[in-house]
Amino acid sequence: MSATTENRIALVTGASRGIGRVIAEKLAEAGYHLAICGTRPETIEQAADAIRAASGVEVLARAVNVAERDEIQTFVQETAKHYGRLDVLVNNAGITRDNISMRMKPEEWQQVIDTNLSSVFHAMQAALRPMMKARGGRIINISSVVASMGNPGQLNYCASKGGIDAMTRSLAREIGSRGITVNAIAPGFIATDMTAELGEDANRALAEQIPLGRLGQPEDVAAAVVFLAGDGGGYITGQVLHVNGGMYM
Ligand code: NAI
């Protein structure tokens, strides 16, 4: 545990599984106490129990729908009140509702915008009060490589992630003087349950498009989060850090 992480508090959204779960685990290993949320009470409690057992840190776990302004803002406020501070906010929760643009339904557009984009604004807004009071903080938003590349069938998702990149730069300019950094991490193809289901051939074809010759692991993304949250990230703000094995540069 370094001086940076001792008694530091990190909130991670969408931490019941996938990339968010590993981000929470790695922050706990680094010594952060956590607040984590997911959609279902059972799965987020299971994640919290596993993290407590492995790292011995305190974990506040809640079922929260980040798409609901009141729910996510209340969770951020509860975290700051419970621990008396909030050092790191990781906006990771995200969904896809893919469809070709001509057929995209209004609800497919709106669900993705509410869950991936508006939630990030609402969480950041609630985090600013405790961070400004402490004259410091780190906000890390999980974007995607497709915000820069585009992707057929993902107009809604690409719009949400592009919006995250733009909000990240705007807030970084607004609150840099308060000692708060705001960055995004844009993962490429990350090996998750979703990519495993595509099968070996599809995974090999994906890997061939990547200069480093493999899909990323959730750990690759988590390592970037821990870096930006820690001492080494202190002079980095307004950036989109691509963690993609070189598939986009
Ligand atoms: P996942 O589907 O495995 O996990 C998503 C997490 O978000 C879960 O914990 C889920 O409970 C939570 N979540 C979803 N909707 C929520 C809501 N309304 N309220 C609260 N929590 C909610 O997803 P994965 O693959 O781990 O992705 C995590 C983030 O990384 C997302 O923002 C995704 O867009 C991004 N990403 C993922 C890539 C990949 O290859 N898996 C590539 C680029 C970006």
PDB file of C-alpha atoms and ligand atoms in Angstrom:
ATOM      1  CA  MET A   1       0.000   0.000   0.000  1.00  0.00           C
ATOM      2  CA  SER A   2       1.436   3.381  -0.950  1.00  0.00           C
ATOM      3  CA  ALA A   3       0.842   6.745   0.656  1.00  0.00           C
ATOM      4  CA  THR A   4      -1.566   7.443  -2.188  1.00  0.00           C
ATOM      5  CA  THR A   5      -3.872   4.548  -1.481  1.00  0.00           C
ATOM      6  CA  GLU A   6      -3.915   4.445   2.309  1.00  0.00           C
ATOM      7  CA  ASN A   7      -7.481   5.136   3.474  1.00  0.00           C
ATOM      8  CA  ARG A   8      -8.426   6.218  -0.022  1.00  0.00           C
ATOM      9  CA  ILE A   9     -11.936   5.610  -1.264  1.00  0.00           C
ATOM     10  CA  ALA A  10     -12.864   4.502  -4.788  1.00  0.00           C
ATOM     11  CA  LEU A  11     -16.359   4.103  -6.219  1.00  0.00           C
ATOM     12  CA  VAL A  12     -16.783   1.747  -9.191  1.00  0.00           C
ATOM     13  CA  THR A  13     -20.077   1.407 -11.092  1.00  0.00           C
ATOM     14  CA  GLY A  14     -21.002  -1.884 -12.783  1.00  0.00           C
ATOM     15  CA  ALA A  15     -18.646  -3.928 -10.631  1.00  0.00           C
ATOM     16  CA  SER A  16     -20.606  -7.180 -10.269  1.00  0.00           C
ATOM     17  CA  ARG A  17     -18.799  -8.803 -13.214  1.00  0.00           C
ATOM     18  CA  GLY A  18     -16.598  -8.220 -16.255  1.00  0.00           C
ATOM     19  CA  ILE A  19     -14.174  -5.321 -16.467  1.00  0.00           C
ATOM     20  CA  GLY A  20     -15.700  -3.393 -13.545  1.00  0.00           C
ATOM     21  CA  ARG A  21     -15.306  -6.379 -11.217  1.00  0.00           C
ATOM     22  CA  VAL A  22     -11.586  -6.661 -12.028  1.00  0.00           C
ATOM     23  CA  ILE A  23     -11.140  -2.876 -11.671  1.00  0.00           C
ATOM     24  CA  ALA A  24     -12.654  -3.122  -8.173  1.00  0.00           C
ATOM     25  CA  GLU A  25     -10.444  -6.122  -7.293  1.00  0.00           C
ATOM     26  CA  LYS A  26      -7.250  -4.369  -8.428  1.00  0.00           C
ATOM     27  CA  LEU A  27      -8.115  -1.141  -6.588  1.00  0.00           C
ATOM     28  CA  ALA A  28      -8.769  -3.225  -3.448  1.00  0.00           C
ATOM     29  CA  GLU A  29      -5.412  -4.984  -3.895  1.00  0.00           C
ATOM     30  CA  ALA A  30      -3.828  -1.532  -4.062  1.00  0.00           C
ATOM     31  CA  GLY A  31      -5.468  -0.719  -0.716  1.00  0.00           C
ATOM     32  CA  TYR A  32      -8.490   1.394  -1.647  1.00  0.00           C
ATOM     33  CA  HIS A  33     -11.703   0.959   0.312  1.00  0.00           C
ATOM     34  CA  LEU A  34     -14.570   0.602  -2.100  1.00  0.00           C
ATOM     35  CA  ALA A  35     -18.135   1.479  -2.953  1.00  0.00           C
ATOM     36  CA  ILE A  36     -19.455  -0.713  -5.766  1.00  0.00           C
ATOM     37  CA  CYS A  37     -22.776  -1.031  -7.533  1.00  0.00           C
ATOM     38  CA  GLY A  38     -24.476  -3.306 -10.032  1.00  0.00           C
ATOM     39  CA  THR A  39     -28.002  -3.929 -11.162  1.00  0.00           C
ATOM     40  CA  ARG A  40     -28.829  -6.986  -9.011  1.00  0.00           C
ATOM     41  CA  PRO A  41     -28.513  -7.124  -5.184  1.00  0.00           C
ATOM     42  CA  GLU A  42     -27.336 -10.779  -5.073  1.00  0.00           C
ATOM     43  CA  THR A  43     -24.554 -10.443  -7.626  1.00  0.00           C
ATOM     44  CA  ILE A  44     -23.148  -7.190  -6.259  1.00  0.00           C
ATOM     45  CA  GLU A  45     -23.155  -8.640  -2.712  1.00  0.00           C
ATOM     46  CA  GLN A  46     -21.337 -11.743  -3.982  1.00  0.00           C
ATOM     47  CA  ALA A  47     -18.702  -9.544  -5.609  1.00  0.00           C
ATOM     48  CA  ALA A  48     -18.345  -7.509  -2.407  1.00  0.00           C
ATOM     49  CA  ASP A  49     -17.911 -10.646  -0.258  1.00  0.00           C
ATOM     50  CA  ALA A  50     -15.225 -12.024  -2.576  1.00  0.00           C
ATOM     51  CA  ILE A  51     -13.318  -8.712  -2.568  1.00  0.00           C
ATOM     52  CA  ARG A  52     -13.527  -8.359   1.233  1.00  0.00           C
ATOM     53  CA  ALA A  53     -12.243 -11.931   1.659  1.00  0.00           C
ATOM     54  CA  ALA A  54      -9.371 -11.461  -0.809  1.00  0.00           C
ATOM     55  CA  SER A  55      -8.161  -7.977   0.187  1.00  0.00           C
ATOM     56  CA  GLY A  56      -9.576  -7.176   3.626  1.00  0.00           C
ATOM     57  CA  VAL A  57     -10.773  -3.744   2.540  1.00  0.00           C
ATOM     58  CA  GLU A  58     -14.159  -2.265   3.377  1.00  0.00           C
ATOM     59  CA  VAL A  59     -16.725  -2.574   0.579  1.00  0.00           C
ATOM     60  CA  LEU A  60     -20.040  -0.726   0.458  1.00  0.00           C
ATOM     61  CA  ALA A  61     -22.227  -2.575  -2.070  1.00  0.00           C
ATOM     62  CA  ARG A  62     -25.566  -1.449  -3.472  1.00  0.00           C
ATOM     63  CA  ALA A  63     -27.972  -2.377  -6.263  1.00  0.00           C
ATOM     64  CA  VAL A  64     -28.262   0.846  -8.244  1.00  0.00           C
ATOM     65  CA  ASN A  65     -29.711   1.614 -11.648  1.00  0.00           C
ATOM     66  CA  VAL A  66     -27.191   4.160 -12.920  1.00  0.00           C
ATOM     67  CA  ALA A  67     -29.658   5.226 -15.615  1.00  0.00           C
ATOM     68  CA  GLU A  68     -31.802   6.813 -12.878  1.00  0.00           C
ATOM     69  CA  ARG A  69     -30.389  10.204 -11.865  1.00  0.00           C
ATOM     70  CA  ASP A  70     -31.635  10.013  -8.278  1.00  0.00           C
ATOM     71  CA  GLU A  71     -30.301   6.483  -7.726  1.00  0.00           C
ATOM     72  CA  ILE A  72     -26.742   7.115  -8.911  1.00  0.00           C
ATOM     73  CA  GLN A  73     -26.502  10.530  -7.244  1.00  0.00           C
ATOM     74  CA  THR A  74     -27.796   9.121  -3.951  1.00  0.00           C
ATOM     75  CA  PHE A  75     -25.229   6.307  -4.128  1.00  0.00           C
ATOM     76  CA  VAL A  76     -22.358   8.745  -4.706  1.00  0.00           C
ATOM     77  CA  GLN A  77     -23.583  10.939  -1.822  1.00  0.00           C
ATOM     78  CA  GLU A  78     -24.023   7.926   0.464  1.00  0.00           C
ATOM     79  CA  THR A  79     -20.460   6.809  -0.297  1.00  0.00           C
ATOM     80  CA  ALA A  80     -18.976  10.225   0.523  1.00  0.00           C
ATOM     81  CA  LYS A  81     -21.007  10.390   3.732  1.00  0.00           C
ATOM     82  CA  HIS A  82     -20.185   6.840   4.818  1.00  0.00           C
ATOM     83  CA  TYR A  83     -16.419   7.197   4.348  1.00  0.00           C
ATOM     84  CA  GLY A  84     -16.160  10.950   4.860  1.00  0.00           C
ATOM     85  CA  ARG A  85     -14.452  11.356   1.471  1.00  0.00           C
ATOM     86  CA  LEU A  86     -14.415  10.218  -2.159  1.00  0.00           C
ATOM     87  CA  ASP A  87     -11.044  10.076  -3.913  1.00  0.00           C
ATOM     88  CA  VAL A  88     -11.722   8.111  -7.093  1.00  0.00           C
ATOM     89  CA  LEU A  89     -14.848   7.730  -9.236  1.00  0.00           C
ATOM     90  CA  VAL A  90     -14.773   5.037 -11.937  1.00  0.00           C
ATOM     91  CA  ASN A  91     -17.754   5.194 -14.288  1.00  0.00           C
ATOM     92  CA  ASN A  92     -17.698   1.710 -15.801  1.00  0.00           C
ATOM     93  CA  ALA A  93     -21.318   0.499 -16.052  1.00  0.00           C
ATOM     94  CA  GLY A  94     -22.391   0.174 -19.665  1.00  0.00           C
ATOM     95  CA  ILE A  95     -24.705  -1.731 -21.988  1.00  0.00           C
ATOM     96  CA  THR A  96     -25.164  -2.393 -25.693  1.00  0.00           C
ATOM     97  CA  ARG A  97     -28.440  -2.510 -27.628  1.00  0.00           C
ATOM     98  CA  ASP A  98     -27.107  -3.116 -31.132  1.00  0.00           C
ATOM     99  CA  ASN A  99     -29.155  -2.632 -34.275  1.00  0.00           C
ATOM    100  CA  ILE A 100     -28.644  -1.180 -37.729  1.00  0.00           C
ATOM    101  CA  SER A 101     -29.461   2.513 -37.688  1.00  0.00           C
ATOM    102  CA  MET A 102     -32.494   2.292 -39.995  1.00  0.00           C
ATOM    103  CA  ARG A 103     -34.141  -0.172 -37.616  1.00  0.00           C
ATOM    104  CA  MET A 104     -32.959   1.224 -34.306  1.00  0.00           C
ATOM    105  CA  LYS A 105     -35.896   1.637 -31.957  1.00  0.00           C
ATOM    106  CA  PRO A 106     -36.281   4.780 -29.838  1.00  0.00           C
ATOM    107  CA  GLU A 107     -35.918   2.667 -26.680  1.00  0.00           C
ATOM    108  CA  GLU A 108     -32.650   1.100 -27.941  1.00  0.00           C
ATOM    109  CA  TRP A 109     -31.251   4.592 -28.449  1.00  0.00           C
ATOM    110  CA  GLN A 110     -32.550   5.963 -25.155  1.00  0.00           C
ATOM    111  CA  GLN A 111     -31.528   3.041 -22.905  1.00  0.00           C
ATOM    112  CA  VAL A 112     -27.947   3.205 -24.114  1.00  0.00           C
ATOM    113  CA  ILE A 113     -27.736   6.986 -23.792  1.00  0.00           C
ATOM    114  CA  ASP A 114     -29.297   6.939 -20.308  1.00  0.00           C
ATOM    115  CA  THR A 115     -27.156   4.045 -19.029  1.00  0.00           C
ATOM    116  CA  ASN A 116     -23.804   4.851 -20.650  1.00  0.00           C
ATOM    117  CA  LEU A 117     -23.768   8.644 -21.000  1.00  0.00           C
ATOM    118  CA  SER A 118     -26.270  10.471 -18.767  1.00  0.00           C
ATOM    119  CA  SER A 119     -25.242   8.248 -15.826  1.00  0.00           C
ATOM    120  CA  VAL A 120     -21.655   9.447 -16.167  1.00  0.00           C
ATOM    121  CA  PHE A 121     -22.719  13.099 -16.043  1.00  0.00           C
ATOM    122  CA  HIS A 122     -24.934  12.487 -13.013  1.00  0.00           C
ATOM    123  CA  ALA A 123     -22.243  10.538 -11.129  1.00  0.00           C
ATOM    124  CA  MET A 124     -19.563  13.148 -11.884  1.00  0.00           C
ATOM    125  CA  GLN A 125     -21.883  15.962 -10.816  1.00  0.00           C
ATOM    126  CA  ALA A 126     -22.518  14.298  -7.447  1.00  0.00           C
ATOM    127  CA  ALA A 127     -18.807  13.497  -6.952  1.00  0.00           C
ATOM    128  CA  LEU A 128     -17.695  17.107  -7.468  1.00  0.00           C
ATOM    129  CA  ARG A 129     -18.883  18.339  -4.078  1.00  0.00           C
ATOM    130  CA  PRO A 130     -16.749  15.977  -1.921  1.00  0.00           C
ATOM    131  CA  MET A 131     -13.820  16.203  -4.351  1.00  0.00           C
ATOM    132  CA  MET A 132     -13.862  20.011  -4.410  1.00  0.00           C
ATOM    133  CA  LYS A 133     -14.057  20.084  -0.630  1.00  0.00           C
ATOM    134  CA  ALA A 134     -10.942  17.896  -0.503  1.00  0.00           C
ATOM    135  CA  ARG A 135      -9.303  19.944  -3.292  1.00  0.00           C
ATOM    136  CA  GLY A 136      -8.498  16.757  -5.157  1.00  0.00           C
ATOM    137  CA  GLY A 137      -9.930  13.700  -6.850  1.00  0.00           C
ATOM    138  CA  ARG A 138      -9.689  11.396  -9.827  1.00  0.00           C
ATOM    139  CA  ILE A 139     -12.520  10.725 -12.239  1.00  0.00           C
ATOM    140  CA  ILE A 140     -12.011   7.858 -14.692  1.00  0.00           C
ATOM    141  CA  ASN A 141     -14.654   7.110 -17.329  1.00  0.00           C
ATOM    142  CA  ILE A 142     -14.686   3.839 -19.261  1.00  0.00           C
ATOM    143  CA  SER A 143     -15.217   4.674 -22.926  1.00  0.00           C
ATOM    144  CA  SER A 144     -14.509   2.422 -25.935  1.00  0.00           C
ATOM    145  CA  VAL A 145     -12.299   2.300 -29.008  1.00  0.00           C
ATOM    146  CA  VAL A 146     -15.464   2.475 -31.142  1.00  0.00           C
ATOM    147  CA  ALA A 147     -15.979   6.090 -30.063  1.00  0.00           C
ATOM    148  CA  SER A 148     -12.951   6.872 -32.268  1.00  0.00           C
ATOM    149  CA  MET A 149     -13.397   4.202 -34.968  1.00  0.00           C
ATOM    150  CA  GLY A 150     -17.176   3.906 -35.345  1.00  0.00           C
ATOM    151  CA  ASN A 151     -18.840   0.502 -35.563  1.00  0.00           C
ATOM    152  CA  PRO A 152     -21.719  -0.645 -37.781  1.00  0.00           C
ATOM    153  CA  GLY A 153     -24.789  -1.543 -35.723  1.00  0.00           C
ATOM    154  CA  GLN A 154     -23.616   0.461 -32.719  1.00  0.00           C
ATOM    155  CA  LEU A 155     -24.621   4.042 -33.536  1.00  0.00           C
ATOM    156  CA  ASN A 156     -26.212   4.461 -30.102  1.00  0.00           C
ATOM    157  CA  TYR A 157     -23.256   2.915 -28.241  1.00  0.00           C
ATOM    158  CA  CYS A 158     -20.685   4.905 -30.280  1.00  0.00           C
ATOM    159  CA  ALA A 159     -22.622   8.125 -29.593  1.00  0.00           C
ATOM    160  CA  SER A 160     -22.649   7.376 -25.856  1.00  0.00           C
ATOM    161  CA  LYS A 161     -18.918   6.663 -25.729  1.00  0.00           C
ATOM    162  CA  GLY A 162     -18.034   9.652 -27.940  1.00  0.00           C
ATOM    163  CA  GLY A 163     -20.111  11.761 -25.565  1.00  0.00           C
ATOM    164  CA  ILE A 164     -18.084  10.411 -22.640  1.00  0.00           C
ATOM    165  CA  ASP A 165     -14.811  11.433 -24.346  1.00  0.00           C
ATOM    166  CA  ALA A 166     -16.129  14.955 -25.003  1.00  0.00           C
ATOM    167  CA  MET A 167     -17.529  15.372 -21.458  1.00  0.00           C
ATOM    168  CA  THR A 168     -14.218  14.152 -20.047  1.00  0.00           C
ATOM    169  CA  ARG A 169     -12.282  16.918 -21.834  1.00  0.00           C
ATOM    170  CA  SER A 170     -14.841  19.574 -20.937  1.00  0.00           C
ATOM    171  CA  LEU A 171     -14.948  18.755 -17.214  1.00  0.00           C
ATOM    172  CA  ALA A 172     -11.155  18.404 -17.095  1.00  0.00           C
ATOM    173  CA  ARG A 173     -10.867  22.040 -18.259  1.00  0.00           C
ATOM    174  CA  GLU A 174     -13.553  23.185 -15.853  1.00  0.00           C
ATOM    175  CA  ILE A 175     -12.162  21.682 -12.660  1.00  0.00           C
ATOM    176  CA  GLY A 176      -8.420  21.307 -13.222  1.00  0.00           C
ATOM    177  CA  SER A 177      -7.786  24.312 -10.972  1.00  0.00           C
ATOM    178  CA  ARG A 178      -9.435  22.363  -8.109  1.00  0.00           C
ATOM    179  CA  GLY A 179      -6.852  19.584  -8.324  1.00  0.00           C
ATOM    180  CA  ILE A 180      -9.319  17.133  -9.842  1.00  0.00           C
ATOM    181  CA  THR A 181      -8.278  15.098 -12.890  1.00  0.00           C
ATOM    182  CA  VAL A 182     -10.793  13.695 -15.391  1.00  0.00           C
ATOM    183  CA  ASN A 183      -9.750  11.043 -17.893  1.00  0.00           C
ATOM    184  CA  ALA A 184     -11.289   8.327 -20.031  1.00  0.00           C
ATOM    185  CA  ILE A 185      -9.976   4.854 -20.797  1.00  0.00           C
ATOM    186  CA  ALA A 186     -10.952   3.402 -24.171  1.00  0.00           C
ATOM    187  CA  PRO A 187     -10.620  -0.389 -24.190  1.00  0.00           C
ATOM    188  CA  GLY A 188     -10.368  -2.273 -27.496  1.00  0.00           C
ATOM    189  CA  PHE A 189     -11.529  -5.909 -27.772  1.00  0.00           C
ATOM    190  CA  ILE A 190     -11.459  -7.277 -24.238  1.00  0.00           C
ATOM    191  CA  ALA A 191     -11.854 -11.006 -23.554  1.00  0.00           C
ATOM    192  CA  THR A 192     -15.104 -11.286 -21.584  1.00  0.00           C
ATOM    193  CA  ASP A 193     -17.990 -13.785 -21.470  1.00  0.00           C
ATOM    194  CA  MET A 194     -19.331 -11.995 -24.528  1.00  0.00           C
ATOM    195  CA  THR A 195     -16.231 -12.519 -26.702  1.00  0.00           C
ATOM    196  CA  ALA A 196     -15.809 -16.125 -25.417  1.00  0.00           C
ATOM    197  CA  GLU A 197     -19.265 -16.928 -26.811  1.00  0.00           C
ATOM    198  CA  LEU A 198     -18.115 -15.924 -30.315  1.00  0.00           C
ATOM    199  CA  GLY A 199     -15.974 -19.079 -30.505  1.00  0.00           C
ATOM    200  CA  GLU A 200     -12.313 -19.785 -31.200  1.00  0.00           C
ATOM    201  CA  ASP A 201     -12.319 -18.938 -34.930  1.00  0.00           C
ATOM    202  CA  ALA A 202     -13.904 -15.535 -34.395  1.00  0.00           C
ATOM    203  CA  ASN A 203     -11.497 -14.817 -31.551  1.00  0.00           C
ATOM    204  CA  ARG A 204      -8.519 -15.747 -33.744  1.00  0.00           C
ATOM    205  CA  ALA A 205      -9.824 -13.452 -36.505  1.00  0.00           C
ATOM    206  CA  LEU A 206     -10.197 -10.618 -33.993  1.00  0.00           C
ATOM    207  CA  ALA A 207      -6.681 -11.167 -32.652  1.00  0.00           C
ATOM    208  CA  GLU A 208      -5.241 -11.002 -36.186  1.00  0.00           C
ATOM    209  CA  GLN A 209      -6.423  -7.385 -36.485  1.00  0.00           C
ATOM    210  CA  ILE A 210      -4.491  -6.411 -33.371  1.00  0.00           C
ATOM    211  CA  PRO A 211      -0.758  -5.557 -33.601  1.00  0.00           C
ATOM    212  CA  LEU A 212      -0.075  -7.158 -30.199  1.00  0.00           C
ATOM    213  CA  GLY A 213      -1.748 -10.336 -31.508  1.00  0.00           C
ATOM    214  CA  ARG A 214      -4.197 -10.983 -28.685  1.00  0.00           C
ATOM    215  CA  LEU A 215      -7.427  -9.727 -27.197  1.00  0.00           C
ATOM    216  CA  GLY A 216      -7.068  -7.579 -24.101  1.00  0.00           C
ATOM    217  CA  GLN A 217      -7.842  -8.887 -20.632  1.00  0.00           C
ATOM    218  CA  PRO A 218      -9.934  -7.040 -18.026  1.00  0.00           C
ATOM    219  CA  GLU A 219      -6.648  -6.819 -16.060  1.00  0.00           C
ATOM    220  CA  ASP A 220      -5.140  -4.680 -18.851  1.00  0.00           C
ATOM    221  CA  VAL A 221      -7.922  -2.128 -18.377  1.00  0.00           C
ATOM    222  CA  ALA A 222      -7.780  -2.345 -14.564  1.00  0.00           C
ATOM    223  CA  ALA A 223      -4.020  -1.651 -14.594  1.00  0.00           C
ATOM    224  CA  ALA A 224      -4.648   1.594 -16.482  1.00  0.00           C
ATOM    225  CA  VAL A 225      -7.313   2.591 -13.934  1.00  0.00           C
ATOM    226  CA  VAL A 226      -4.968   1.928 -10.994  1.00  0.00           C
ATOM    227  CA  PHE A 227      -2.263   3.972 -12.727  1.00  0.00           C
ATOM    228  CA  LEU A 228      -4.507   6.984 -13.409  1.00  0.00           C
ATOM    229  CA  ALA A 229      -5.905   6.822  -9.860  1.00  0.00           C
ATOM    230  CA  GLY A 230      -2.464   6.695  -8.242  1.00  0.00           C
ATOM    231  CA  ASP A 231       0.512   9.037  -7.835  1.00  0.00           C
ATOM    232  CA  GLY A 232       1.676   8.448 -11.419  1.00  0.00           C
ATOM    233  CA  GLY A 233      -1.548   9.848 -12.849  1.00  0.00           C
ATOM    234  CA  GLY A 234      -1.265  13.197 -11.074  1.00  0.00           C
ATOM    235  CA  TYR A 235      -0.350  15.336 -14.098  1.00  0.00           C
ATOM    236  CA  ILE A 236      -2.639  13.634 -16.625  1.00  0.00           C
ATOM    237  CA  THR A 237      -6.062  15.137 -17.322  1.00  0.00           C
ATOM    238  CA  GLY A 238      -8.515  15.436 -20.202  1.00  0.00           C
ATOM    239  CA  GLN A 239      -7.052  12.396 -21.947  1.00  0.00           C
ATOM    240  CA  VAL A 240      -8.516   9.324 -23.584  1.00  0.00           C
ATOM    241  CA  LEU A 241      -6.086   6.510 -22.825  1.00  0.00           C
ATOM    242  CA  HIS A 242      -6.434   3.736 -25.421  1.00  0.00           C
ATOM    243  CA  VAL A 243      -5.906   0.221 -24.065  1.00  0.00           C
ATOM    244  CA  ASN A 244      -6.335  -1.768 -27.259  1.00  0.00           C
ATOM    245  CA  GLY A 245      -3.149  -3.627 -28.236  1.00  0.00           C
ATOM    246  CA  GLY A 246      -2.660  -1.168 -31.094  1.00  0.00           C
ATOM    247  CA  MET A 247      -5.868  -2.013 -33.008  1.00  0.00           C
ATOM    248  CA  TYR A 248      -6.518   1.734 -33.285  1.00  0.00           C
ATOM    249  CA  MET A 249      -3.761   4.350 -33.166  1.00  0.00           C
TER     250      MET A 249
HETATM  251  P1  NAI B   1     -20.508  -6.488 -18.572  1.00  0.00           P
HETATM  252  O1  NAI B   1     -21.843  -6.560 -19.236  1.00  0.00           O
HETATM  253  O2  NAI B   1     -19.758  -7.754 -18.339  1.00  0.00           O
HETATM  254  O3  NAI B   1     -20.667  -5.746 -17.143  1.00  0.00           O
HETATM  255  C1  NAI B   1     -21.392  -4.560 -17.068  1.00  0.00           C
HETATM  256  C2  NAI B   1     -21.567  -4.169 -15.620  1.00  0.00           C
HETATM  257  O4  NAI B   1     -22.361  -2.988 -15.596  1.00  0.00           O
HETATM  258  C3  NAI B   1     -22.295  -5.209 -14.787  1.00  0.00           C
HETATM  259  O5  NAI B   1     -21.772  -5.208 -13.483  1.00  0.00           O
HETATM  260  C4  NAI B   1     -23.735  -4.696 -14.769  1.00  0.00           C
HETATM  261  O6  NAI B   1     -24.439  -5.074 -13.591  1.00  0.00           O
HETATM  262  C5  NAI B   1     -23.491  -3.208 -14.771  1.00  0.00           C
HETATM  263  N1  NAI B   1     -24.637  -2.460 -15.286  1.00  0.00           N
HETATM  264  C6  NAI B   1     -25.227  -2.535 -16.494  1.00  0.00           C
HETATM  265  N2  NAI B   1     -26.271  -1.691 -16.544  1.00  0.00           N
HETATM  266  C7  NAI B   1     -26.342  -1.083 -15.339  1.00  0.00           C
HETATM  267  C8  NAI B   1     -27.209  -0.131 -14.759  1.00  0.00           C
HETATM  268  N3  NAI B   1     -28.245   0.389 -15.444  1.00  0.00           N
HETATM  269  N4  NAI B   1     -26.979   0.274 -13.487  1.00  0.00           N
HETATM  270  C9  NAI B   1     -25.955  -0.233 -12.767  1.00  0.00           C
HETATM  271  N5  NAI B   1     -25.089  -1.147 -13.268  1.00  0.00           N
HETATM  272  C10 NAI B   1     -25.293  -1.567 -14.526  1.00  0.00           C
HETATM  273  O7  NAI B   1     -19.666  -5.425 -19.413  1.00  0.00           O
HETATM  274  P2  NAI B   1     -18.074  -5.274 -19.628  1.00  0.00           P
HETATM  275  O8  NAI B   1     -17.721  -5.950 -20.892  1.00  0.00           O
HETATM  276  O9  NAI B   1     -17.336  -5.620 -18.410  1.00  0.00           O
HETATM  277  O10 NAI B   1     -17.962  -3.692 -19.901  1.00  0.00           O
HETATM  278  C11 NAI B   1     -17.665  -2.754 -18.884  1.00  0.00           C
HETATM  279  C12 NAI B   1     -17.465  -1.395 -19.530  1.00  0.00           C
HETATM  280  O11 NAI B   1     -16.404  -1.462 -20.473  1.00  0.00           O
HETATM  281  C13 NAI B   1     -18.693  -0.883 -20.281  1.00  0.00           C
HETATM  282  O12 NAI B   1     -18.809   0.520 -20.113  1.00  0.00           O
HETATM  283  C14 NAI B   1     -18.354  -1.218 -21.725  1.00  0.00           C
HETATM  284  O13 NAI B   1     -19.018  -0.366 -22.610  1.00  0.00           O
HETATM  285  C15 NAI B   1     -16.851  -0.989 -21.716  1.00  0.00           C
HETATM  286  N6  NAI B   1     -16.143  -1.672 -22.794  1.00  0.00           N
HETATM  287  C16 NAI B   1     -16.121  -3.051 -22.879  1.00  0.00           C
HETATM  288  C17 NAI B   1     -15.412  -3.667 -23.889  1.00  0.00           C
HETATM  289  C18 NAI B   1     -15.345  -5.167 -24.015  1.00  0.00           C
HETATM  290  O14 NAI B   1     -14.698  -5.660 -24.944  1.00  0.00           O
HETATM  291  N7  NAI B   1     -15.926  -5.925 -23.110  1.00  0.00           N
HETATM  292  C19 NAI B   1     -14.684  -2.890 -24.898  1.00  0.00           C
HETATM  293  C20 NAI B   1     -14.766  -1.459 -24.720  1.00  0.00           C
HETATM  294  C21 NAI B   1     -15.469  -0.896 -23.695  1.00  0.00           C
END
